[in-house]
Structure formats: structure tokens, C-alpha cells
Short mmCIF file of C-alpha atoms and ligand atoms in Angstrom, two decimals:
data_model
loop_
_atom_site.label_atom_id
_atom_site.label_comp_id
_atom_site.label_asym_id
_atom_site.label_seq_id
_atom_site.Cartn_x
_atom_site.Cartn_y
_atom_site.Cartn_z
CA UNK A 20 0.00 0.00 0.00
CA UNK A 21 1.42 3.46 -0.85
CA UNK A 22 2.23 5.68 2.16
CA UNK A 23 -0.40 8.14 3.38
CA UNK A 24 0.68 11.63 2.27
CA UNK A 25 0.53 13.61 5.51
CA UNK A 26 0.85 17.30 6.36
CA UNK A 27 1.45 18.72 9.80
CA UNK A 28 -0.42 21.86 10.85
CA UNK A 29 0.52 24.07 13.82
CA UNK A 30 4.26 23.51 14.17
CA UNK A 31 4.98 24.11 17.85
CA UNK A 32 6.12 22.18 20.90
CA UNK A 33 4.20 18.92 20.52
CA UNK A 34 4.67 18.80 16.73
CA UNK A 35 8.45 19.01 17.18
CA UNK A 36 8.75 16.87 20.33
CA UNK A 37 6.52 13.98 19.26
CA UNK A 38 4.77 14.15 15.90
CA UNK A 39 7.77 14.68 13.62
CA UNK A 40 9.89 11.83 15.06
CA UNK A 41 6.90 9.46 15.16
CA UNK A 42 5.95 10.19 11.53
CA UNK A 43 9.58 9.73 10.51
CA UNK A 44 9.59 6.29 12.15
CA UNK A 45 6.35 5.07 10.54
CA UNK A 46 6.46 3.68 6.99
CA UNK A 47 2.70 4.09 6.58
CA UNK A 48 3.21 7.87 6.36
CA UNK A 49 5.19 10.26 4.19
CA UNK A 50 5.40 13.81 5.52
CA UNK A 51 4.89 16.00 2.46
CA UNK A 52 4.22 19.52 3.81
CA UNK A 53 3.64 21.72 6.83
CA UNK A 54 1.30 24.66 7.42
CA UNK A 55 1.95 27.02 10.29
CA UNK A 56 1.84 30.79 10.68
CA UNK A 57 5.41 30.94 12.03
CA UNK A 58 6.82 27.45 12.55
CA UNK A 59 8.51 25.48 9.77
CA UNK A 60 9.78 21.93 9.22
CA UNK A 61 13.11 21.40 7.43
CA UNK A 62 13.22 19.49 4.14
CA UNK A 63 9.56 19.81 3.06
CA UNK A 64 7.47 22.63 1.55
CA UNK A 65 6.13 25.02 4.21
CA UNK A 66 3.02 27.21 3.99
CA UNK A 67 1.50 29.80 6.29
CA UNK A 68 -2.09 28.59 5.68
CA UNK A 69 -3.74 25.26 5.02
CA UNK A 70 -5.59 26.77 2.08
CA UNK A 71 -2.32 27.65 0.33
CA UNK A 72 -0.95 24.19 1.15
CA UNK A 73 -3.96 22.33 -0.29
CA UNK A 74 -3.84 24.48 -3.42
CA UNK A 75 -0.12 23.81 -3.96
CA UNK A 76 -0.25 20.07 -3.05
CA UNK A 77 -3.77 18.83 -3.80
CA UNK A 78 -2.97 15.13 -3.26
CA UNK A 79 -2.33 15.47 0.48
CA UNK A 80 -4.31 12.59 2.06
CA UNK A 81 -4.27 13.55 5.73
CA UNK A 82 -3.39 16.28 8.22
CA UNK A 83 -2.30 16.24 11.85
CA UNK A 84 -3.65 19.30 13.66
CA UNK A 85 -1.30 20.33 16.46
CA UNK A 86 -2.47 23.84 17.31
CA UNK A 87 -4.12 24.65 20.68
CA UNK A 88 -7.73 23.43 21.06
CA UNK A 89 -9.42 26.84 20.79
CA UNK A 90 -8.17 27.15 17.21
CA UNK A 91 -8.58 23.56 16.03
CA UNK A 92 -12.20 23.43 14.86
CA UNK A 93 -11.83 25.79 11.90
CA UNK A 94 -8.76 23.92 10.68
CA UNK A 95 -10.45 20.53 11.11
CA UNK A 96 -13.56 21.74 9.28
CA UNK A 97 -11.48 23.07 6.40
CA UNK A 98 -9.51 19.83 6.13
CA UNK A 99 -12.57 17.55 6.27
CA UNK A 100 -14.40 19.66 3.67
CA UNK A 101 -11.31 19.26 1.47
CA UNK A 102 -11.67 15.47 1.85
CA UNK A 103 -8.61 14.91 4.07
CA UNK A 104 -8.30 12.42 6.93
CA UNK A 105 -7.76 14.31 10.20
CA UNK A 106 -5.69 13.53 13.31
CA UNK A 107 -6.69 15.83 16.18
CA UNK A 108 -4.25 16.47 19.03
CA UNK A 109 -5.86 16.25 22.45
CA UNK A 110 -8.21 17.68 23.60
CA UNK A 111 -10.10 17.28 20.31
CA UNK A 112 -11.74 20.70 20.53
CA UNK A 113 -12.82 23.58 22.71
CA UNK A 114 -16.42 22.34 23.05
CA UNK A 115 -18.28 19.05 22.90
CA UNK A 116 -20.60 20.31 20.18
CA UNK A 117 -17.84 21.18 17.78
CA UNK A 118 -16.28 17.73 18.11
CA UNK A 119 -19.67 16.07 17.51
CA UNK A 120 -20.10 18.24 14.43
CA UNK A 121 -16.65 17.22 13.11
CA UNK A 122 -17.43 13.53 13.65
CA UNK A 123 -20.62 13.89 11.61
CA UNK A 124 -18.81 15.77 8.88
CA UNK A 125 -16.11 13.07 8.65
CA UNK A 126 -18.83 10.43 8.22
CA UNK A 127 -20.55 12.49 5.52
CA UNK A 128 -17.26 13.01 3.67
CA UNK A 129 -16.17 9.36 3.98
CA UNK A 130 -12.85 10.23 5.66
CA UNK A 131 -11.29 9.24 9.00
CA UNK A 132 -11.32 11.49 12.04
CA UNK A 133 -9.06 10.49 14.93
CA UNK A 134 -9.54 12.25 18.27
CA UNK A 135 -6.24 11.18 19.79
CA UNK A 136 -5.65 10.65 23.53
CA UNK A 137 -1.93 10.02 23.79
CA UNK A 138 -1.96 8.88 27.42
CA UNK A 139 -4.28 6.00 26.55
CA UNK A 140 -1.34 4.62 24.54
CA UNK A 141 1.09 4.76 27.47
CA UNK A 142 2.87 1.42 27.87
CA UNK A 143 1.06 0.05 30.95
CA UNK A 144 -2.51 1.23 30.27
CA UNK A 145 -3.76 -1.93 28.52
CA UNK A 146 -2.34 -4.13 31.29
CA UNK A 147 -4.11 -1.96 33.88
CA UNK A 148 -7.39 -2.28 31.96
CA UNK A 149 -7.06 -6.08 31.83
CA UNK A 150 -6.32 -6.25 35.55
CA UNK A 151 -9.33 -4.10 36.50
CA UNK A 152 -11.59 -6.25 34.30
CA UNK A 153 -10.62 -9.26 36.42
CA UNK A 154 -10.78 -7.72 39.93
CA UNK A 155 -13.48 -6.10 42.05
CA UNK A 156 -12.73 -2.43 42.45
CA UNK A 157 -13.02 -0.75 45.88
CA UNK A 158 -11.71 2.78 45.17
CA UNK A 159 -9.58 4.82 42.77
CA UNK A 160 -7.32 7.76 43.61
CA UNK A 161 -5.75 9.90 40.87
CA UNK A 162 -2.94 12.35 41.67
CA UNK A 163 -1.81 14.43 38.68
CA UNK A 164 0.45 17.17 39.98
CA UNK A 165 3.08 19.00 37.92
CA UNK A 166 4.90 22.30 37.58
CA UNK A 167 3.17 24.46 34.97
CA UNK A 168 6.21 26.75 34.75
CA UNK A 169 8.31 23.81 33.59
CA UNK A 170 5.82 22.17 31.19
CA UNK A 171 3.97 25.18 29.75
CA UNK A 172 6.28 28.19 29.96
CA UNK A 173 4.60 31.35 28.61
CA UNK A 174 1.79 29.43 26.89
CA UNK A 175 -0.89 32.11 27.16
CA UNK A 176 -3.59 30.10 25.35
CA UNK A 177 -3.60 27.54 28.14
CA UNK A 178 -4.74 30.17 30.68
CA UNK A 179 -7.40 31.67 28.44
CA UNK A 180 -11.04 30.55 28.32
CA UNK A 181 -11.12 27.23 26.47
CA UNK A 182 -7.43 26.56 27.23
CA UNK A 183 -8.51 24.23 30.08
CA UNK A 184 -5.76 25.24 32.55
CA UNK A 185 -4.83 22.31 34.78
CA UNK A 186 -7.27 20.13 32.83
CA UNK A 187 -4.82 20.25 29.90
CA UNK A 188 -2.73 17.59 31.73
CA UNK A 189 -5.67 16.44 33.89
CA UNK A 190 -7.60 15.32 30.81
CA UNK A 191 -4.78 12.84 30.18
CA UNK A 192 -5.60 11.18 33.51
CA UNK A 193 -9.30 11.22 32.60
CA UNK A 194 -8.50 9.65 29.23
CA UNK A 195 -6.79 6.77 31.02
CA UNK A 196 -9.53 6.48 33.67
CA UNK A 197 -12.34 6.32 31.10
CA UNK A 198 -10.41 3.65 29.20
CA UNK A 199 -9.51 1.33 32.10
CA UNK A 200 -12.63 1.54 34.27
CA UNK A 201 -14.95 -1.45 33.83
CA UNK A 202 -18.01 0.80 34.38
CA UNK A 203 -18.67 4.48 33.55
CA UNK A 204 -17.84 7.19 36.11
CA UNK A 205 -19.64 10.45 36.88
CA UNK A 206 -18.52 13.61 38.63
CA UNK A 207 -20.58 14.23 41.77
CA UNK A 208 -18.83 17.40 42.94
CA UNK A 209 -15.78 19.45 42.01
CA UNK A 210 -13.75 22.37 43.33
CA UNK A 211 -11.78 24.42 40.80
CA UNK A 212 -9.12 26.93 41.89
CA UNK A 213 -8.73 29.91 39.54
CA UNK A 214 -5.82 32.37 39.93
CA UNK A 215 -7.38 35.81 40.30
CA UNK A 216 -5.70 36.98 37.06
CA UNK A 217 -6.52 33.93 34.90
CA UNK A 218 -9.53 32.45 33.06
CA UNK A 219 -8.57 28.79 33.62
CA UNK A 220 -8.02 26.75 36.80
CA UNK A 221 -4.61 26.03 38.32
CA UNK A 222 -5.96 23.16 40.45
CA UNK A 223 -9.02 20.93 40.56
CA UNK A 224 -10.40 18.36 42.98
CA UNK A 225 -12.99 15.97 41.52
CA UNK A 226 -15.19 13.57 43.48
CA UNK A 227 -16.62 10.90 41.21
CA UNK A 228 -18.37 7.57 41.55
CA UNK A 229 -18.70 4.72 39.12
CA UNK A 230 -22.08 3.45 37.97
CA UNK A 231 -21.67 0.66 40.55
CA UNK A 232 -20.81 3.08 43.39
CA UNK A 233 -17.00 2.85 43.46
CA UNK A 234 -15.55 6.16 44.73
CA UNK A 235 -13.03 7.86 42.43
CA UNK A 236 -11.10 10.89 43.67
CA UNK A 237 -8.94 12.99 41.33
CA UNK A 238 -6.53 15.73 42.40
CA UNK A 239 -4.98 17.93 39.69
CA UNK A 240 -2.51 20.65 40.62
CA UNK A 241 -0.12 22.76 38.57
CA UNK A 242 1.81 24.21 41.50
CA UNK A 243 3.92 21.14 42.23
CA UNK A 244 7.66 21.73 42.15
CA UNK A 245 10.26 18.99 42.67
CA UNK A 246 9.02 15.47 42.00
CA UNK A 247 6.20 15.40 39.47
CA UNK A 248 3.29 12.99 40.01
CA UNK A 249 1.03 11.35 37.42
CA UNK A 250 -0.32 8.32 39.30
CA UNK A 251 -3.54 6.32 39.47
CA UNK A 252 -3.98 4.00 42.46
CA UNK A 253 -6.81 1.47 42.55
CA UNK A 254 -7.68 -0.60 45.61
CA UNK A 255 -9.15 -3.93 44.53
CA UNK A 256 -9.97 -7.35 45.95
CA UNK A 257 -6.98 -8.59 43.95
CA UNK A 258 -4.59 -6.16 45.70
CA UNK A 259 -3.45 -2.60 45.08
CA UNK A 260 -2.89 -1.51 41.47
CA UNK A 261 -0.54 1.44 40.97
CA UNK A 262 -0.26 2.97 37.50
CA UNK A 263 2.75 5.27 37.69
CA UNK A 264 4.32 8.07 35.61
CA UNK A 265 1.39 8.85 33.34
CA UNK A 266 0.55 5.21 32.62
CA UNK A 267 4.05 4.09 31.71
CA UNK A 268 4.64 1.66 34.62
CA UNK A 269 2.36 -0.72 36.52
CA UNK A 270 2.64 -2.38 39.92
CA UNK A 271 0.11 -4.93 41.11
CA UNK A 272 0.29 -5.93 44.77
CA UNK A 273 3.75 -4.33 44.83
CA UNK A 274 5.11 -6.33 41.87
CA UNK A 275 6.10 -4.64 38.57
CA UNK A 276 4.18 -5.87 35.52
CA UNK A 277 6.15 -6.19 32.23
CA UNK A 278 4.86 -3.78 29.56
CA UNK A 279 5.60 -3.15 25.84
CA UNK A 280 8.19 -0.58 24.77
CA UNK A 281 6.37 1.33 21.97
CA UNK A 282 6.11 5.10 22.61
CA UNK A 283 2.71 6.78 22.97
CA UNK A 284 3.00 8.75 19.72
CA UNK A 285 4.36 5.79 17.72
CA UNK A 286 1.25 3.89 18.84
CA UNK A 287 -0.99 6.86 17.96
CA UNK A 288 0.34 6.96 14.40
CA UNK A 289 -0.09 3.18 14.04
CA UNK A 290 -3.68 3.63 15.12
CA UNK A 291 -4.23 6.54 12.70
CA UNK A 292 -2.85 4.47 9.80
CA UNK A 293 -5.24 1.61 10.65
CA UNK A 294 -8.20 3.99 10.81
CA UNK A 295 -7.34 5.49 7.41
CA UNK A 296 -6.82 2.06 5.81
CA UNK A 297 -10.06 0.73 7.30
CA UNK A 298 -11.97 3.96 6.47
CA UNK A 299 -13.08 4.37 10.10
CA UNK A 300 -13.09 7.17 12.69
CA UNK A 301 -12.27 7.05 16.40
CA UNK A 302 -13.86 9.96 18.26
CA UNK A 303 -14.33 9.30 21.97
CA UNK A 304 -15.33 12.48 23.77
CA UNK A 305 -15.64 10.92 27.26
CA UNK A 306 -12.54 12.67 28.72
CA UNK A 307 -13.64 16.08 27.39
CA UNK A 308 -17.17 15.45 28.66
CA UNK A 309 -15.83 15.00 32.19
CA UNK A 310 -13.96 18.29 31.94
CA UNK A 311 -17.15 19.99 30.76
CA UNK A 312 -19.02 18.38 33.69
CA UNK A 313 -16.37 19.65 36.11
CA UNK A 314 -16.80 23.19 34.79
CA UNK A 315 -20.60 22.77 35.01
CA UNK A 316 -20.71 21.38 38.55
CA UNK A 317 -17.52 22.83 39.99
CA UNK A 318 -17.35 25.23 42.87
CA UNK A 319 -15.15 28.18 41.82
CA UNK A 320 -12.46 29.22 44.29
CA UNK A 321 -10.32 32.30 43.58
CA UNK A 322 -6.67 31.91 44.59
CA UNK A 323 -3.57 34.10 44.36
CA UNK A 324 -2.49 35.46 40.97
CA UNK A 325 -0.25 33.29 38.78
CA UNK A 326 2.57 34.86 36.76
CA UNK A 327 5.07 32.96 34.59
P1 NAP B 1 2.12 25.46 21.27
O1 NAP B 1 3.52 25.07 20.97
O2 NAP B 1 1.86 26.65 22.12
O3 NAP B 1 1.26 25.65 19.94
C1 NAP B 1 1.42 24.85 18.78
C2 NAP B 1 1.38 25.73 17.55
O4 NAP B 1 0.03 26.09 17.26
C3 NAP B 1 2.09 27.06 17.73
O5 NAP B 1 3.48 26.93 17.57
C4 NAP B 1 1.45 27.92 16.65
O6 NAP B 1 2.18 27.79 15.43
C5 NAP B 1 0.06 27.29 16.50
N1 NAP B 1 -0.91 28.24 17.04
C6 NAP B 1 -0.87 28.90 18.20
N2 NAP B 1 -1.90 29.75 18.30
C7 NAP B 1 -2.62 29.60 17.17
C8 NAP B 1 -3.78 30.22 16.67
N3 NAP B 1 -4.38 31.22 17.31
N4 NAP B 1 -4.25 29.83 15.46
C9 NAP B 1 -3.61 28.88 14.75
N5 NAP B 1 -2.46 28.28 15.18
C10 NAP B 1 -1.99 28.63 16.38
O7 NAP B 1 1.33 24.26 21.97
P2 NAP B 1 1.74 22.74 22.17
O8 NAP B 1 2.37 22.57 23.49
O9 NAP B 1 2.41 22.19 20.96
O10 NAP B 1 0.26 22.12 22.32
C11 NAP B 1 -0.61 22.01 21.23
C12 NAP B 1 -1.63 20.94 21.53
O11 NAP B 1 -0.94 19.72 21.79
C13 NAP B 1 -2.48 21.24 22.77
O12 NAP B 1 -3.80 20.86 22.54
C14 NAP B 1 -1.84 20.39 23.84
O13 NAP B 1 -2.78 19.98 24.82
C15 NAP B 1 -1.37 19.20 23.03
N6 NAP B 1 -0.26 18.49 23.68
C16 NAP B 1 0.84 19.18 24.11
C17 NAP B 1 1.84 18.51 24.79
C18 NAP B 1 3.08 19.20 25.29
O14 NAP B 1 3.92 18.57 25.93
N7 NAP B 1 3.28 20.48 25.01
C19 NAP B 1 1.73 17.13 25.00
C20 NAP B 1 0.64 16.45 24.48
C21 NAP B 1 -0.35 17.15 23.82
P3 NAP B 1 2.25 29.02 14.41
O15 NAP B 1 2.40 30.28 15.22
O16 NAP B 1 3.42 28.71 13.55
O17 NAP B 1 0.94 29.01 13.66
#
């Protein structure tokens, strides 16, 4: 099968850190162009708009959209209308409605839409899912605490309305949770801490339960310096399950579980290639729905100003 001719759109941190090396390492794709207002990729034609790129290279098959979520819908709409397969970075959009509308448009156009959740492809996530399917769950505790100054220096969009604030990393935990839980979960109450000078929360505390009554507690915080924490701990009748470092390592009853070595983004591009070849979409909005629920139910607490 000939490689999928792919263009990358929104050349910034995640495009450079993860997308470009993963595309390079995947024979199912050939990177043929980039579109970005300022960023460029060496060795391929670069354009400042998608429109100019599609006009110059009409046989592009697919695009990966790596800009921040508030600006992704218009690009996704334009690409789908042009008949391209679309890979959406996470979160897939700024609202639930726009993602639903994109999914419908992809179906109408007969192209693949992939709402990617990179943390679901972390090495130990499938093993955690299998374990939870075989044990009776008593409780789940998520602790996702990191230093925003280190991970998102001067990223203004992340603090603006629709930028999600601490839910930008927190949604990664929710993407794992919604994948590994044997039953659906719902937010019962939430407390969101907003710096007095920002439109997005710096911390969030979510109290959830599963459909069968299992308590799930999630703590997200962007003020953590020193050791960073991205852990999910489940107490079960089969012992304690600890999913550590963003889903990359797993301990069950204190014993490490062997996991595969493939990187999250290598696995994402394998998945995207399968979707394109099979003419299917994968658009799960469950993690974004929980964030929307947290904003809908959450108590708003104003805390001290945050400056980079
Ligand atoms: P970023 O570097 O701040 O932004 C990516 C690029 O998007 C920018 O370089 C910019 O390129 C373009 N862009 C910015 N504002 C735009 C606008 N108003 N309209 C159109 N394009 C715009 O952000 P990032 O860290 O790569 O994150 C992008 C997405 O990837 C987010 O949804 C994030 O959650 C996700 N993600 C990030 C990471 C990470 O470690 N950073 C990890 C996983 C997922 P031009 O100025 O050249 O147009």
C-alpha cells in the first residue's frame, strides 16, 4: 500500500517533540508539507495557511492538527471539507458540540477522524485495563500534579477561556480512567481553583463515583515543584494496582508488571494508519465530557495570581 501523504499543521512544541519523530519512524506515512503561521519543518514545503498548502499540493491525504484546542475546529472543518483524513491532538476541541459536528462531517465526507488521547497509549494502560476487568474495584485515587512553569512556559492560550488550565494535563488522567474503568464514572462534585488573574483553573479536585458506586477521587494541581506525580492507584480485591508516571509503569500488589516498549505517539500513528486504511473514525469524547461536567458542577475558588 502506498504511504499516506501527511501534512502537519501548527508547528509548535508537541509537533516538534513527538509528531515529527513518530511520523519519521512510521512507513505508513510520508510527511509532504507543513502549514503554520510561524513554525517550519526542514526538508519539506512550508506554507502559512492550510488553504495555500492544499492548493499547492492537492494530493495530500491527511493532516495532523497540532495547534491549541481553541483554534482547532476551523482547521479541522477546512480539512474535512477538502476530503482529508484528520488527526486531532488532544483535547479534540474547545467544546463538545464542535467535536460532535466534526465527527458527523467526517462520516458524511467518507474520511477518517481520529480524536487522539496520547496517554491511553502509554505502555502500561492496557495491562491496567485487563487487571481491572478481572478484579473487584473498591476505590480509585488519581494524583496528577506537575509544575506548569516547567511544562507550559509562557503558553498564554492555556490560561485563556477554552485553554482548560490544569485540565490540559488532567484530561490525560481522565482519558486513562475512562479507558480502564470497567463501568462508567460520573462527577458528583468538584472544586476548581482559579488564579485571580486567569480564566482557567490552576488546580481541581474531583469527586466521582462509578455506575456501581466505586468512589473515584482525582486531584490535579499545577503548583507542584520537585518530584512530578502522574499516578492512578486502585484498591481492589486482587490487591493494590498502581499505574505510575502517566501510565508508563504498573505495579500490582507491589510487583512490577512487564509492559511493551512502543512510545505513545508511535502507537498513535499506528492507530491513525489503521483507521485510514479501514476507512473508520475514532472519536471518543468521554474525557472532554468529564472536563465539561467539572466546569458545570464545579465550585469556583479564587486563589492568588499566577505569573510565569
Ligand atoms: P504550542 O507550541 O503553544 O502551539 C502549537 C502551535 O500552534 C504554535 O506553535 C502555533 O504555530 C500554533 N498556534 C498557536 N496559536 C494559534 C492560533 N491562534 N491559530 C492557529 N495556530 C496557532 O502548543 P503545544 O504545546 O504544541 O500544544 C498544542 C496541543 O498539543 C495542545 O492541545 C496540547 O494539549 C497538546 N499536547 C501538548 C503537549 C506538550 O507537551 N506540550 C503534550 C501532548 C499534547 P504558528 O504560530 O506557527 O501558527
